[in-house]
Coordinates of C-alpha atoms (C1' of nucleotides) in Angstrom, one line a residue:
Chain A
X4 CA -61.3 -45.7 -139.2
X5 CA -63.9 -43.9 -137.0
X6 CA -66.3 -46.7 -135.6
X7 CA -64.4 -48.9 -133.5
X8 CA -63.6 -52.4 -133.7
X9 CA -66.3 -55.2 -135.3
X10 CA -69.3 -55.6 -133.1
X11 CA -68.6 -52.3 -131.5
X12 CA -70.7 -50.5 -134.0
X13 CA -71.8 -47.1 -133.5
X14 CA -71.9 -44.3 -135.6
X15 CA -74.9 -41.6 -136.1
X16 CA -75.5 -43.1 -139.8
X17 CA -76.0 -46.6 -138.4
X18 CA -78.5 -45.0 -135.8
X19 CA -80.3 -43.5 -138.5
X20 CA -80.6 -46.9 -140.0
X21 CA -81.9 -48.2 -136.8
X22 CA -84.5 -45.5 -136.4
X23 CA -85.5 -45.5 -139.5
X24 CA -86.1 -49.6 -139.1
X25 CA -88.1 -48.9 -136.3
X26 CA -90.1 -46.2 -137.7
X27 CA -91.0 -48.1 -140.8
X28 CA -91.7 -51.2 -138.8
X29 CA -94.3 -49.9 -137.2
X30 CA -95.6 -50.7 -133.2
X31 CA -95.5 -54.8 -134.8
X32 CA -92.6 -54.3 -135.6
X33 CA -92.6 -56.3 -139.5
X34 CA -89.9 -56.3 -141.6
X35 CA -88.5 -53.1 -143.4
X36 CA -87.9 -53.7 -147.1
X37 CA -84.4 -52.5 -148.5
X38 CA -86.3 -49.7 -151.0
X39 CA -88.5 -48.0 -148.9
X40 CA -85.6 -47.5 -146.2
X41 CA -83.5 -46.2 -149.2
X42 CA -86.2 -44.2 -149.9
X43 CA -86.7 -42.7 -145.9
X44 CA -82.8 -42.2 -146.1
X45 CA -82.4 -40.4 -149.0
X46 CA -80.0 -43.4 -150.0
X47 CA -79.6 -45.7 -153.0
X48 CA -81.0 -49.2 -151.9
X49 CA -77.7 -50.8 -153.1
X50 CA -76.3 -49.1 -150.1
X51 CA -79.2 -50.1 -148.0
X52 CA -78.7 -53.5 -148.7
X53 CA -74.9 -53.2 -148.3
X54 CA -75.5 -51.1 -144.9
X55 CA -77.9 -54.1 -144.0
X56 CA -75.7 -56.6 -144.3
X57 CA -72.8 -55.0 -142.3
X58 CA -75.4 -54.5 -139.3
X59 CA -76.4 -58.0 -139.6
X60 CA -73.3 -59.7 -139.6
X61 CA -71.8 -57.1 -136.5
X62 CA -70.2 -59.3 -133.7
X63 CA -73.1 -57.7 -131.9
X64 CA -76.4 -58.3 -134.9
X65 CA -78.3 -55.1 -135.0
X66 CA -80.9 -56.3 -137.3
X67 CA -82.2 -59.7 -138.4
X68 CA -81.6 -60.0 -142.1
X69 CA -82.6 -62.4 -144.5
X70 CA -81.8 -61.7 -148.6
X71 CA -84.9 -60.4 -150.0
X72 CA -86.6 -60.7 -147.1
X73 CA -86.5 -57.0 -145.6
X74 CA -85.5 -56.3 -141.8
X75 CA -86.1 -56.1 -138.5
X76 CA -84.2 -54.6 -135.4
X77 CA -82.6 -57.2 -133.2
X78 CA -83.0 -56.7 -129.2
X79 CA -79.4 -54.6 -129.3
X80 CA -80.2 -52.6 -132.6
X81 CA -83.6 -51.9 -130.9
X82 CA -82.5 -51.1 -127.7
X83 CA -80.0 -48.3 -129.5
X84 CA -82.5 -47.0 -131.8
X85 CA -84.7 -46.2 -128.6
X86 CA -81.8 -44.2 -127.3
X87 CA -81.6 -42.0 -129.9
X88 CA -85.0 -41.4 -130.4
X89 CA -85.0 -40.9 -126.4
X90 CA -82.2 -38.6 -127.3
X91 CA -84.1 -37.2 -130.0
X92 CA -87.1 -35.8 -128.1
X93 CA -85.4 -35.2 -124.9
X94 CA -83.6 -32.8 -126.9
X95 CA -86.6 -31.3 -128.5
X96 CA -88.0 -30.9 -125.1
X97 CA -85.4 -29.2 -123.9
X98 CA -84.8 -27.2 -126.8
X99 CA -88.4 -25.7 -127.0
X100 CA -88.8 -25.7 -123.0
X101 CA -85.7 -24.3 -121.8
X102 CA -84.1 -22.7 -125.0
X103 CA -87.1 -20.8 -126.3
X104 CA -87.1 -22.1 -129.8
X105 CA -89.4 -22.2 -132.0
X106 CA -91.0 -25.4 -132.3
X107 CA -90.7 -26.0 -136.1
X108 CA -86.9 -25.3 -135.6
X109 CA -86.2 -28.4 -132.8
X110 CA -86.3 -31.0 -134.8
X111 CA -83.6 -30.2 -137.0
X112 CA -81.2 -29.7 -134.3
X113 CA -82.4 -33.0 -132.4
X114 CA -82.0 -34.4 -135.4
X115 CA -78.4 -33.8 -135.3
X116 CA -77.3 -33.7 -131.4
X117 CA -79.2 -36.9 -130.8
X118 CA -76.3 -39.3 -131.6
X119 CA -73.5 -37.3 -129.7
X120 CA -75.1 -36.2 -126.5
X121 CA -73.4 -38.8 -123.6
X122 CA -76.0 -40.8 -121.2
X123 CA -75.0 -37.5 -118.2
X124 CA -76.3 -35.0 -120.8
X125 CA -79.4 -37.1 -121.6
X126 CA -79.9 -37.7 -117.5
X127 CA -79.4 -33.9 -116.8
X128 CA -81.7 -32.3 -119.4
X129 CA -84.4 -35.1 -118.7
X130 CA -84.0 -34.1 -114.7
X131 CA -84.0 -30.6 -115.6
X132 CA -87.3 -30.9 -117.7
X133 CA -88.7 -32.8 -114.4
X134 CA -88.4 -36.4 -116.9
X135 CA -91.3 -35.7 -119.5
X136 CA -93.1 -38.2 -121.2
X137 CA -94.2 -36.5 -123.9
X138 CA -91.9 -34.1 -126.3
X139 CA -93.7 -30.7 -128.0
X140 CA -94.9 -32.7 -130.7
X141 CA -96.8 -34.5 -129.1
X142 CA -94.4 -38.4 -129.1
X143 CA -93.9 -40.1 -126.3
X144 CA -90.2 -39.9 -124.9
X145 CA -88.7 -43.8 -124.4
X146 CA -88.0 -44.5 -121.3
X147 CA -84.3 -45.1 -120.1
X148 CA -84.8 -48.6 -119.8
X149 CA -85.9 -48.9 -123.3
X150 CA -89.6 -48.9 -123.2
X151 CA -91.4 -46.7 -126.0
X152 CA -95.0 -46.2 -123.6
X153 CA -98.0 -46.9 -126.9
X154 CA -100.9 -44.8 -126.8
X155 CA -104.1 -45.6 -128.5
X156 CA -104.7 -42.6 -131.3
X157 CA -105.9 -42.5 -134.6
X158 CA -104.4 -41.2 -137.6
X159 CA -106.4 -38.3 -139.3
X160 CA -106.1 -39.8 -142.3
X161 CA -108.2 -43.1 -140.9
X162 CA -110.9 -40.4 -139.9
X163 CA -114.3 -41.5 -141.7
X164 CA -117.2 -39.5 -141.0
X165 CA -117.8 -36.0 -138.9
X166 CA -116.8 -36.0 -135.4
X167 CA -114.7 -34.3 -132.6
X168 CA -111.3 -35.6 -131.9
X169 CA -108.1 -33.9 -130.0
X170 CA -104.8 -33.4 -131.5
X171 CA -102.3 -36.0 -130.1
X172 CA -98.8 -35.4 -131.8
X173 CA -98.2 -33.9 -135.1
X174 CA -95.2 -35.2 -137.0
X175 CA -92.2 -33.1 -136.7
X176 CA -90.4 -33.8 -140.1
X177 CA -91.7 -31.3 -142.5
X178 CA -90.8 -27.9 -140.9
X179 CA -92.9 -25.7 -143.1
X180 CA -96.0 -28.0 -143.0
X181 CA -95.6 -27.4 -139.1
X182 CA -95.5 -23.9 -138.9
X183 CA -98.7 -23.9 -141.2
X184 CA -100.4 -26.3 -139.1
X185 CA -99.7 -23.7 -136.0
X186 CA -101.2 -21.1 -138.2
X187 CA -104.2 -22.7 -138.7
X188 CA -104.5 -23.6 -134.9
X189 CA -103.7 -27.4 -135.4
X190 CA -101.3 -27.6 -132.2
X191 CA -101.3 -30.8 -130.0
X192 CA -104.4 -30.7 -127.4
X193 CA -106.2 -28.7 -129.5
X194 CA -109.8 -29.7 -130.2
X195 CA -110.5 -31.0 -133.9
X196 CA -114.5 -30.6 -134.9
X197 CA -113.9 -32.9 -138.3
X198 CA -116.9 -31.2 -141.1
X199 CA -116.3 -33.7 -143.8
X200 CA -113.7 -35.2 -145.9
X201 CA -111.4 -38.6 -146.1
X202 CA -107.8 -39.0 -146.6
X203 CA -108.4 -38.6 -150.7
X204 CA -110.1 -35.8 -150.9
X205 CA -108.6 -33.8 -147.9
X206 CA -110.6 -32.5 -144.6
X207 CA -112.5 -29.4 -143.5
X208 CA -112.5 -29.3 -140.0
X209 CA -113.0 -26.4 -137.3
X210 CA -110.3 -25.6 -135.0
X211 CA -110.6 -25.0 -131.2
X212 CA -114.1 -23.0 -131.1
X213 CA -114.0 -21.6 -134.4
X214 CA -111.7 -19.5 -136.1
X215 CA -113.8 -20.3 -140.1
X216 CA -113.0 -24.0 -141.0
X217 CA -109.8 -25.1 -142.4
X218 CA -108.5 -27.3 -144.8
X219 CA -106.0 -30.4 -144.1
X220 CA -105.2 -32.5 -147.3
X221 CA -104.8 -36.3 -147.2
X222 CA -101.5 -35.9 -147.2
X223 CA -101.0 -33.8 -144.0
X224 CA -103.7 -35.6 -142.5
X225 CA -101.2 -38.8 -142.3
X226 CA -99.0 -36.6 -140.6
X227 CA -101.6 -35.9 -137.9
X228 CA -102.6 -38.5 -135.0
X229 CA -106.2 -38.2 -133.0
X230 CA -108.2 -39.6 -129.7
X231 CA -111.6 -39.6 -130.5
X232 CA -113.9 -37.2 -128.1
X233 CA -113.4 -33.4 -126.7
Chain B
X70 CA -68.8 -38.6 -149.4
X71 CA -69.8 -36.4 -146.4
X72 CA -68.2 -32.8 -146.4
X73 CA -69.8 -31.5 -149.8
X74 CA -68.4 -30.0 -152.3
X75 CA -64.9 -28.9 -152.6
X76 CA -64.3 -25.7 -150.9
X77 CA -66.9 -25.7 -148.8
X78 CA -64.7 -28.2 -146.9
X79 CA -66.5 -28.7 -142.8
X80 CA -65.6 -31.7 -140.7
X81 CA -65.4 -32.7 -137.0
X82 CA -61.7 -33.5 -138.0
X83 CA -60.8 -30.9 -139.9
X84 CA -62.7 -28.4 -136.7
X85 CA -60.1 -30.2 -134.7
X86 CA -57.2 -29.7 -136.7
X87 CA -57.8 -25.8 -136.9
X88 CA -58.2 -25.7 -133.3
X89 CA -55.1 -27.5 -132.9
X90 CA -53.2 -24.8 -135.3
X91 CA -54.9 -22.0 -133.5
X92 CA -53.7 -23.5 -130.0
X93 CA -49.9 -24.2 -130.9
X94 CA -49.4 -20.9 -133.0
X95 CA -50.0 -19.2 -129.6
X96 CA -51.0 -15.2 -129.7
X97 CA -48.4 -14.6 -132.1
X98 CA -49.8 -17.0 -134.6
X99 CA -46.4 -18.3 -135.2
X100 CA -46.1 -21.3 -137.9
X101 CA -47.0 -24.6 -136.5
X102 CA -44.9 -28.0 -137.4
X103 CA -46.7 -31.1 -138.5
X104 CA -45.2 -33.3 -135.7
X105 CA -47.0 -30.7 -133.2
X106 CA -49.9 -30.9 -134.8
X107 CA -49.3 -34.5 -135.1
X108 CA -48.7 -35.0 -131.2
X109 CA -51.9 -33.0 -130.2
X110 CA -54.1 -34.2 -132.5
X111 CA -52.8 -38.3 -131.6
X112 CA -52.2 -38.6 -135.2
X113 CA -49.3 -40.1 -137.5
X114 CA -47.4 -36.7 -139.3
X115 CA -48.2 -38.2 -142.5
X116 CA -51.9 -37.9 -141.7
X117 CA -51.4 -34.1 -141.1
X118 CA -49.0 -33.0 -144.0
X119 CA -52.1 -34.9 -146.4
X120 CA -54.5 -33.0 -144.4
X121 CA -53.0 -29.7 -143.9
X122 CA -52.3 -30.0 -148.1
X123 CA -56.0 -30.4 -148.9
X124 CA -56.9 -27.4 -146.3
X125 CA -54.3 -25.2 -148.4
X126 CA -55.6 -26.5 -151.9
X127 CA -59.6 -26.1 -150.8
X128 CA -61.7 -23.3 -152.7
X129 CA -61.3 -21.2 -150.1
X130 CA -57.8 -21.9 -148.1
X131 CA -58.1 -23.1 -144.1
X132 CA -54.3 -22.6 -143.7
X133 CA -51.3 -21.1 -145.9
X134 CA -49.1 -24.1 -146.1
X135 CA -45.3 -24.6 -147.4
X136 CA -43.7 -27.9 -147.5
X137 CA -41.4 -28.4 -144.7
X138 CA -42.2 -24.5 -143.4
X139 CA -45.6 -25.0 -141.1
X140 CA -48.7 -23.8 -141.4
X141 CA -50.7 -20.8 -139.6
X142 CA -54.3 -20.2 -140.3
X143 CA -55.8 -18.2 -143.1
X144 CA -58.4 -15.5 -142.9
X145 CA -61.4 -18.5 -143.2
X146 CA -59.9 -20.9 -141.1
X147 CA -59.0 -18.4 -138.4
X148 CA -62.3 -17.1 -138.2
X149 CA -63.9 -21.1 -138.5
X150 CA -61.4 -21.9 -135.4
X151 CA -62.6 -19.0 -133.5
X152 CA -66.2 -19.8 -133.8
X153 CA -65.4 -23.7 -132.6
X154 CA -63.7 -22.4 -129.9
X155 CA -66.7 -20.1 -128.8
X156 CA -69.0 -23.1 -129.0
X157 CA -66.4 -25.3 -127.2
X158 CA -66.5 -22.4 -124.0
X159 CA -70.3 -21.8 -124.0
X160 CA -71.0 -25.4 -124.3
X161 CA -69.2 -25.5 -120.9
X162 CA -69.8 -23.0 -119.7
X163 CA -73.8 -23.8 -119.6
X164 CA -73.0 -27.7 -119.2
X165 CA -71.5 -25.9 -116.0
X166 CA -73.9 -23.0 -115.0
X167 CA -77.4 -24.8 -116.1
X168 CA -76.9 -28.3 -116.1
X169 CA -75.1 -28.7 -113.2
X170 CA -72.4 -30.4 -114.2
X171 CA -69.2 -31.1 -111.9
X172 CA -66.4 -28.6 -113.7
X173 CA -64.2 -32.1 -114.7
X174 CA -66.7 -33.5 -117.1
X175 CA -67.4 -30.5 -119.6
X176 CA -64.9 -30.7 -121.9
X177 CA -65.4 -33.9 -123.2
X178 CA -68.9 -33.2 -123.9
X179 CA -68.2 -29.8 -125.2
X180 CA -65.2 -31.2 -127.0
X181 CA -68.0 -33.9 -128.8
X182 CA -70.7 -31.2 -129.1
X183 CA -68.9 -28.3 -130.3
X184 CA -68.8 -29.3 -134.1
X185 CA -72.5 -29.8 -134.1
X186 CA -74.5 -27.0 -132.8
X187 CA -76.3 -24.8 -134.9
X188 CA -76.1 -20.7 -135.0
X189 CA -79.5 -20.4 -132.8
X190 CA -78.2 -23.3 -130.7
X191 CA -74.9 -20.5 -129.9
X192 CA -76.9 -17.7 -129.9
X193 CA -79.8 -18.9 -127.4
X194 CA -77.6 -20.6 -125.1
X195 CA -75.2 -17.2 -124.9
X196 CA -78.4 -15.0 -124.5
X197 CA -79.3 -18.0 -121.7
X198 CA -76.2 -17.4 -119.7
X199 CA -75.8 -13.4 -120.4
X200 CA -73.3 -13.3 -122.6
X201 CA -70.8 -14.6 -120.9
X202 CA -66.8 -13.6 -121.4
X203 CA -65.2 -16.1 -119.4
X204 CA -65.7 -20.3 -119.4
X205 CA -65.9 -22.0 -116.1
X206 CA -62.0 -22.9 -116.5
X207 CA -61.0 -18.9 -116.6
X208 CA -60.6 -18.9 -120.5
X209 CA -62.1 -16.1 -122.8
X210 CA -64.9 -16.8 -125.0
X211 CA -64.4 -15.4 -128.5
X212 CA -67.3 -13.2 -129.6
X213 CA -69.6 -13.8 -132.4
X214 CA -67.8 -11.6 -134.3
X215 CA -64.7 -13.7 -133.9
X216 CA -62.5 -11.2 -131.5
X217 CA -60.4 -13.7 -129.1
X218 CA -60.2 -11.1 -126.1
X219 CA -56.1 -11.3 -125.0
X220 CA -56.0 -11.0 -121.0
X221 CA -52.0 -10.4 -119.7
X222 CA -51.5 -13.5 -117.3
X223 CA -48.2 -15.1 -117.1
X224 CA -48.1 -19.2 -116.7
X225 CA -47.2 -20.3 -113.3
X226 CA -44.5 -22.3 -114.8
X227 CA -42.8 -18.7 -115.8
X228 CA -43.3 -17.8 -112.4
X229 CA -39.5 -17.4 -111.0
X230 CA -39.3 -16.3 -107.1
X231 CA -42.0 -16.0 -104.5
X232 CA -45.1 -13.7 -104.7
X233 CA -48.8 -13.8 -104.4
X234 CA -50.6 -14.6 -107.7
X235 CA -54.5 -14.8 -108.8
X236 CA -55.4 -18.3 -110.6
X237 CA -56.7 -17.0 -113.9
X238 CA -57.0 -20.0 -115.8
X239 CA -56.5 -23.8 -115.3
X240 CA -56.1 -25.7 -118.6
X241 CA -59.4 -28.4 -119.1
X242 CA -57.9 -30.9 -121.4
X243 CA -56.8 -33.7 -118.3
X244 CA -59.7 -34.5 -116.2
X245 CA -57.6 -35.9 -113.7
X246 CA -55.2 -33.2 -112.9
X247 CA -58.5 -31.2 -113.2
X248 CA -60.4 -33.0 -110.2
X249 CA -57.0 -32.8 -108.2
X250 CA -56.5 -29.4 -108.6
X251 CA -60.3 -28.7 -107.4
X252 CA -59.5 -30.6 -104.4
X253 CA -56.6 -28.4 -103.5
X254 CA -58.1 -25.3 -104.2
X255 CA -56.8 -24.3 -106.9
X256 CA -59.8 -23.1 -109.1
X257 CA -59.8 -20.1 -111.1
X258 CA -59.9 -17.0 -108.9
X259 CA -58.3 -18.4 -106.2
X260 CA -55.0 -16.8 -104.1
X261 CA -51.7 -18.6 -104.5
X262 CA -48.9 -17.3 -102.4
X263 CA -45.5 -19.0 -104.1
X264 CA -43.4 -20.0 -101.5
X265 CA -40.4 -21.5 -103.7
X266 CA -40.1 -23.6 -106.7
X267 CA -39.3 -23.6 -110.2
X268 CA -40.9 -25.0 -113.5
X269 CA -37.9 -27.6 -113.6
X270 CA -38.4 -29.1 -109.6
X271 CA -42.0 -28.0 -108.9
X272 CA -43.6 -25.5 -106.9
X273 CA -44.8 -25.3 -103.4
X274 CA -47.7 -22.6 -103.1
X275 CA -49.8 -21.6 -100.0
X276 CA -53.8 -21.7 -101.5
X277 CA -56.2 -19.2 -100.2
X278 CA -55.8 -18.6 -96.4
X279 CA -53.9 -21.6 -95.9
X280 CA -55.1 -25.1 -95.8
X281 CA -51.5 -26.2 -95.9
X282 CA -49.1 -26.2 -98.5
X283 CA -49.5 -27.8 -101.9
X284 CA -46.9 -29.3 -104.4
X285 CA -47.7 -28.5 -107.8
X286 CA -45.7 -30.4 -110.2
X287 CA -43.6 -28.3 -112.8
X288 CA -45.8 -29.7 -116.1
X289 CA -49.5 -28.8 -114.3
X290 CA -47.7 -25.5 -113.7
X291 CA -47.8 -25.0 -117.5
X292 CA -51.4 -25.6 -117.5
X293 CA -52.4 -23.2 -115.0
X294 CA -52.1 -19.0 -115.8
X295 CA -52.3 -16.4 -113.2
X296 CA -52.3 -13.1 -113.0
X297 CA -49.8 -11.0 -109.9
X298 CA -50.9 -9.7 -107.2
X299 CA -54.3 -10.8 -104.8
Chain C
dT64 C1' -18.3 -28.8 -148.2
dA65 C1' -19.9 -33.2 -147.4
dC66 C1' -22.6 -35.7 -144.0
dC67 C1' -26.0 -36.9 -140.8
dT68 C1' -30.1 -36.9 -138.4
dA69 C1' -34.6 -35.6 -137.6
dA70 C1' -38.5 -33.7 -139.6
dT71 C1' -41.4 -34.0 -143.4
dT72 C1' -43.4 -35.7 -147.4
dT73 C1' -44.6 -39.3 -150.9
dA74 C1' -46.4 -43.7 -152.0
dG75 C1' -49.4 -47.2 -151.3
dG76 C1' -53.0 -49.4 -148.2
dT77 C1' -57.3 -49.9 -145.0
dA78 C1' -62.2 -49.0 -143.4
dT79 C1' -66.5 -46.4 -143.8
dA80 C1' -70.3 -45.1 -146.4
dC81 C1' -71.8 -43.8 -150.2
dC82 C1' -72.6 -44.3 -155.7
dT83 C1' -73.9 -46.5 -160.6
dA84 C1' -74.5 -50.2 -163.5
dA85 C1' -75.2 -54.9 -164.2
dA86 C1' -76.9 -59.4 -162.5
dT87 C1' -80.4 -62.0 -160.2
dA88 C1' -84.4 -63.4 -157.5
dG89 C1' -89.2 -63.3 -156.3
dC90 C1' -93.7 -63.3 -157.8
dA91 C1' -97.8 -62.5 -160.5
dA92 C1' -100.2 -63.2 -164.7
dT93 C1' -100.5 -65.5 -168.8
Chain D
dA73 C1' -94.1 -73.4 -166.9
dT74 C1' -92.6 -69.3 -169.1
dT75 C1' -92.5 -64.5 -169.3
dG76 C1' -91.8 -60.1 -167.5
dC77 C1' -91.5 -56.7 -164.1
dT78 C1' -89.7 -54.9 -160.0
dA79 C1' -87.1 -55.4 -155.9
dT80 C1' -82.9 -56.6 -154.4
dT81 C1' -78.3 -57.8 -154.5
dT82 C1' -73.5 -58.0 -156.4
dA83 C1' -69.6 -55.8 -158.6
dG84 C1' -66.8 -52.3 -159.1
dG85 C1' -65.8 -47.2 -158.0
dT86 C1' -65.4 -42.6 -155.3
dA87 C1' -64.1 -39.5 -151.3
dT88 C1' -62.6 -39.0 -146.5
dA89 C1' -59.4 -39.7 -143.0
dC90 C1' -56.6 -42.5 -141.3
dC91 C1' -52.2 -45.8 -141.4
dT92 C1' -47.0 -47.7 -142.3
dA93 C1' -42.9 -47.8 -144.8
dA94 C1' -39.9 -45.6 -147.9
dA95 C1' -38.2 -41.4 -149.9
dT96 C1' -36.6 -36.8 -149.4
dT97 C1' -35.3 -32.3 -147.4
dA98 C1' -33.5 -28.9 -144.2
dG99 C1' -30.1 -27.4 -141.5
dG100 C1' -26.5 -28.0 -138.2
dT101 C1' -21.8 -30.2 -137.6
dA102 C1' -17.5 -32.0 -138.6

DNA sequence: TACCTAATTTAGGTATACCTAAATAGCAAT
DNA sequence: ATTGCTATTTAGGTATACCTAAATTAGGTA
């Protein structure tokens, strides 16, 4: 046994689950399908649906299931998976801030610490970093009570015509991609001058004031959220 | 499944069950029972005889086990030990030194956080702190090459007539008896002038320049080492 | 030496979190 | 309304790490 008794749930795969549910859900929060959470967790859906189940039926419901229906987080199972994605970049702060590490490395180890750090460790590194709102990649940090702050960005990949457009996060899962996109310049804050392209066919854009244009294909450019203006 | 493929065996439990070998073998590294092990690690004996067979049988052997004999760690699992107990020490001591916290709350988190932290995590947070030898509690910090430095101290419960001693250590595992001996002054480095006692009725020792006599019972006498002389 | 007791091990079970393969349900297009 | 495909679920298994209860073994004692 390692989770505790029914309804007492925890346990850093179910919080993956639960981030993962709130990732795929997106800021309106719809229902997650069984297969394309199997497929963010590297999982067979089979144990999605069985995982599912078990969250749903907790004495304490962490999700809303329905058979066939997908599902969403339930006020508890969203509540948790705000934690640990407050964990999550907290950590990433702190790690990059304090600890000098290389910002494609943090989100490996966040990705790890995030489910065993206690709520003194998450108060003391969020003090020491003077309680950011904002982690190196650019996400905003949940607050303690809960509340993820939205901001109002574009993703790259929704980019239509030319234009000029700041950097506002850059997701932090593909460590290579990241270091490539600090190569080229492509950092949060820094200033976008879109030349041409759409999320088929890949971008040119300019960096900052001009180091020669460089290329950003669809794919990355999903990765890659914008404000409009600079 | 979670701990890969035989042989290449890693596991917060089985972390704690080759701490718990390297503990109770002492500096001698004398052979360890299965109800010890059993005792410290709040486990049923059977549990540790199954465990401590698979650590033998693994690819590459955690322990030399024989039925009924003990077990004392092998070459790996010494050295895998070693390297938990290093993280275990410079967790605290930079929970301790950069986070602030009060001395009777890091080993719980370290104890958690230990099993988790990755190479760079170690090696930033030793360069962070200097390198440290010594833990906030007084105990050595193996080095990265897996040297456990031995320091000569004696436990206070050894200690037979009067004398002036130097706290060297003060064991972390009880919170409690932690935060009371704080209060009394007894914290590593301090001066304790034994007036009388004995490891069977307790001991009365004058701490520092006198605040008063304390009692400390014979059992947290076992947890505390010192060093003659001050 | 035969016995006894305590320590240890074996045997058989539980829960978690995964898997594969087989069944079923939803839904769109004929 | 039937077909057919895909998504999803059910059924049955694996490994880990624990448990209890029932052997067994070691080692001292009569």
């Amino acid at each position: 046994m390692a989770a505790g008794r029914r309804g007492d749930v925890h346990s850093e795969s179910i919080d993956n689950y639960l981030k993962a549910v709130l990732s795929l859900g997106g800021p309106e929060e719809q229902r997650v399908t069984s297969t394309s959470l199997a497929e963010r967790l590297g999982v067979a859906p089979a144990s999605v649906t069985n995982m599912l189940q078990k969250l749903a039926a907790a004495e304490t419901p962490l999700v809303e299931y329905e058979r066939h229906k997908g599902v969403r987080l339930s006020a508890a199972g969203r509540r948790r998976a705000l934690e640990v994605v407050r964990h999550h970049r907290l950590i990433e702060t702190f790690l990059y801030e304090v600890l000098d590490y290389p910002i494609e490395e943090v989100h490996e180890e966040a990705e790890r610490l995030e489910h065993f750090i206690s709520e003194r460790f998450e108060e003391r590194i969020a003090a020491k970093l003077g309680h950011p709102k904002i982690d190196p990649h650019g996400h905003s940090i949940p607050t303690m009570e809960g509340e993820m702050p939205r901001r109002e960005s574009i993703v790259l990949a929704e980019v239509m015509g030319v234009g000029t457009y700041v950097v506002e996060s850059v997701s932090d899962r593909d460590a290579e991609r990241l270091r490539q996109l600090e190569a080229s310049g492509i950092t949060v804050g820094a200033r976008l001058e879109v030349r041409r392209g759409s999320a088929a066919e890949g971008y040119t854009v300019r960096v900052g004031r001009g180091l020669g244009d460089v290329e950003v294909s669809g794919e990355t450019a999903r990765e890659i959220r914008v404000v409009v203006g600079g």
